[in-house]
Amino acid sequence: MEWYSVKDEAEQTRLLAAWPDAPLTNLEACGMLLDVAREQVLAYAPAPTGGVVVEDGYITPATTTPTRYVYAQLQQAINLWNAGRVSSTGDIGGEGFSFTPRPLDKTIKGIIRPVDGKPHVL
C-alpha cells in the first residue's frame, strides 16, 4: 500500500476519493499534514523486523507498508487538519454538535498497533 501524498494529480485524486474535504486548495499545507501524519504513524509503529528502507527521508519497513499504517496516516491527517480549525473553546462544529479532536488518539493508535488480546508482562 502506498502512503498518501499530493505529489501529482493522480495522488491528489486518490486523496480526494478517500478524504473529500482534503484541503487541496493549498497543496503545500496539505502535503505537510500528510507528511506529519506519516511521521507520527511511523514513530508510533512497532520497529520493523525485516529490514528498513530510507525513502524520502523516512525509515520504513522493507516490505510493503501495512494497509493499517496508510489508513492511520489518512485519519491522523484529518485529525491534524481538524485540530488546526478548532475554536478558542477547543471545539469544532456548529448547530449544537461539536467535538474536540485529539491528535494520534487511541483509535488511531489501535489501528497502528492492534491489540492482540495477549497479556503484556514486563
Short mmCIF file of C-alpha atoms in Angstrom, two decimals:
data_model
loop_
_atom_site.label_atom_id
_atom_site.label_comp_id
_atom_site.label_asym_id
_atom_site.label_seq_id
_atom_site.Cartn_x
_atom_site.Cartn_y
_atom_site.Cartn_z
CA MET A 1 0.00 0.00 0.00
CA GLU A 2 1.31 3.46 -0.88
CA TRP A 3 1.34 6.40 1.52
CA TYR A 4 -0.97 9.31 0.70
CA SER A 5 0.65 12.37 -0.87
CA VAL A 6 -0.15 15.34 -3.09
CA LYS A 7 2.89 14.99 -5.36
CA ASP A 8 0.89 14.72 -8.60
CA GLU A 9 -2.65 14.87 -9.95
CA ALA A 10 -3.19 11.11 -9.63
CA GLU A 11 -2.24 11.21 -5.93
CA GLN A 12 -4.47 14.23 -5.35
CA THR A 13 -7.39 12.39 -6.97
CA ARG A 14 -6.70 9.34 -4.80
CA LEU A 15 -6.60 11.54 -1.69
CA LEU A 16 -9.89 13.24 -2.59
CA ALA A 17 -11.54 9.86 -3.09
CA ALA A 18 -10.60 8.91 0.48
CA TRP A 19 -10.96 12.40 2.02
CA PRO A 20 -13.42 14.55 0.04
CA ASP A 21 -12.74 17.59 2.27
CA ALA A 22 -8.94 17.43 1.90
CA PRO A 23 -7.54 20.98 1.79
CA LEU A 24 -6.14 20.71 -1.75
CA THR A 25 -6.50 24.44 -2.32
CA ASN A 26 -3.17 24.70 -0.50
CA LEU A 27 -1.03 21.79 -1.71
CA GLU A 28 1.92 22.73 0.49
CA ALA A 29 -0.13 22.72 3.69
CA CYS A 30 -1.97 19.54 2.70
CA GLY A 31 1.34 17.85 1.88
CA MET A 32 2.72 18.89 5.27
CA LEU A 33 -0.32 17.42 7.03
CA LEU A 34 0.20 14.11 5.23
CA ASP A 35 3.96 14.14 5.93
CA VAL A 36 3.49 14.90 9.63
CA ALA A 37 0.80 12.23 9.92
CA ARG A 38 3.12 9.72 8.21
CA GLU A 39 5.97 10.62 10.59
CA GLN A 40 3.71 10.20 13.62
CA VAL A 41 2.43 6.83 12.41
CA LEU A 42 5.97 5.57 11.78
CA ALA A 43 7.16 6.90 15.15
CA TYR A 44 4.38 5.04 16.96
CA ALA A 45 4.54 1.87 14.86
CA PRO A 46 6.47 -1.13 16.15
CA ALA A 47 10.06 -1.34 14.94
CA PRO A 48 10.25 -3.20 11.62
CA THR A 49 11.73 -6.69 11.91
CA GLY A 50 12.51 -7.45 8.27
CA GLY A 51 14.90 -4.61 7.49
CA VAL A 52 14.22 -1.00 6.60
CA VAL A 53 14.37 1.30 3.62
CA VAL A 54 15.04 5.02 3.71
CA GLU A 55 12.56 6.67 1.35
CA ASP A 56 12.05 10.44 1.14
CA GLY A 57 13.92 10.76 4.42
CA TYR A 58 11.65 8.27 6.22
CA ILE A 59 12.72 4.94 7.63
CA THR A 60 10.04 2.46 6.58
CA PRO A 61 9.70 -1.33 6.63
CA ALA A 62 11.49 -3.05 3.72
CA THR A 63 8.32 -4.97 2.99
CA THR A 64 5.06 -3.48 1.77
CA THR A 65 3.70 -0.77 4.04
CA PRO A 66 0.83 -2.27 6.05
CA THR A 67 -2.58 -1.04 4.94
CA ARG A 68 -3.40 -0.09 8.53
CA TYR A 69 -0.46 2.36 8.58
CA VAL A 70 -1.71 4.10 5.45
CA TYR A 71 -5.23 4.26 6.86
CA ALA A 72 -3.86 5.63 10.15
CA GLN A 73 -1.91 8.26 8.16
CA LEU A 74 -5.15 9.39 6.50
CA GLN A 75 -7.08 9.50 9.77
CA GLN A 76 -4.24 11.32 11.52
CA ALA A 77 -4.03 13.90 8.72
CA ILE A 78 -7.77 14.51 9.11
CA ASN A 79 -7.32 14.87 12.90
CA LEU A 80 -4.45 17.31 12.43
CA TRP A 81 -6.47 19.36 9.94
CA ASN A 82 -9.44 19.47 12.30
CA ALA A 83 -7.22 20.32 15.27
CA GLY A 84 -5.98 23.36 13.37
CA ARG A 85 -9.54 24.55 12.84
CA VAL A 86 -10.78 24.43 16.43
CA SER A 87 -12.45 27.35 18.15
CA SER A 88 -10.99 29.12 21.16
CA THR A 89 -13.01 26.72 23.35
CA GLY A 90 -11.35 23.73 21.68
CA ASP A 91 -14.45 22.59 19.81
CA ILE A 92 -15.29 22.07 16.15
CA GLY A 93 -18.81 22.13 14.86
CA GLY A 94 -21.94 24.15 14.97
CA GLU A 95 -25.67 23.85 15.44
CA GLY A 96 -25.34 22.09 18.78
CA PHE A 97 -22.80 19.49 17.59
CA SER A 98 -19.16 19.75 18.45
CA PHE A 99 -16.16 17.60 19.20
CA THR A 100 -12.60 18.14 20.31
CA PRO A 101 -10.01 16.45 18.08
CA ARG A 102 -7.12 14.68 19.75
CA PRO A 103 -4.10 14.08 17.51
CA LEU A 104 -2.91 10.45 17.48
CA ASP A 105 -5.84 9.44 19.63
CA LYS A 106 -6.36 5.94 20.98
CA THR A 107 -8.41 4.88 17.94
CA ILE A 108 -5.52 5.69 15.59
CA LYS A 109 -3.03 4.08 17.98
CA GLY A 110 -5.21 0.96 17.90
CA ILE A 111 -5.09 0.97 14.10
CA ILE A 112 -1.29 1.18 14.13
CA ARG A 113 -0.76 -1.32 16.97
CA PRO A 114 -3.81 -3.60 17.14
CA VAL A 115 -4.49 -5.19 20.48
CA ASP A 116 -3.63 -8.87 20.21
CA GLY A 117 -5.56 -9.99 23.29
CA LYS A 118 -2.42 -11.35 24.95
CA PRO A 119 -1.35 -10.11 28.36
CA HIS A 120 1.78 -7.96 28.24
CA VAL A 121 4.10 -8.75 31.12
CA LEU A 122 7.14 -6.66 31.91
#
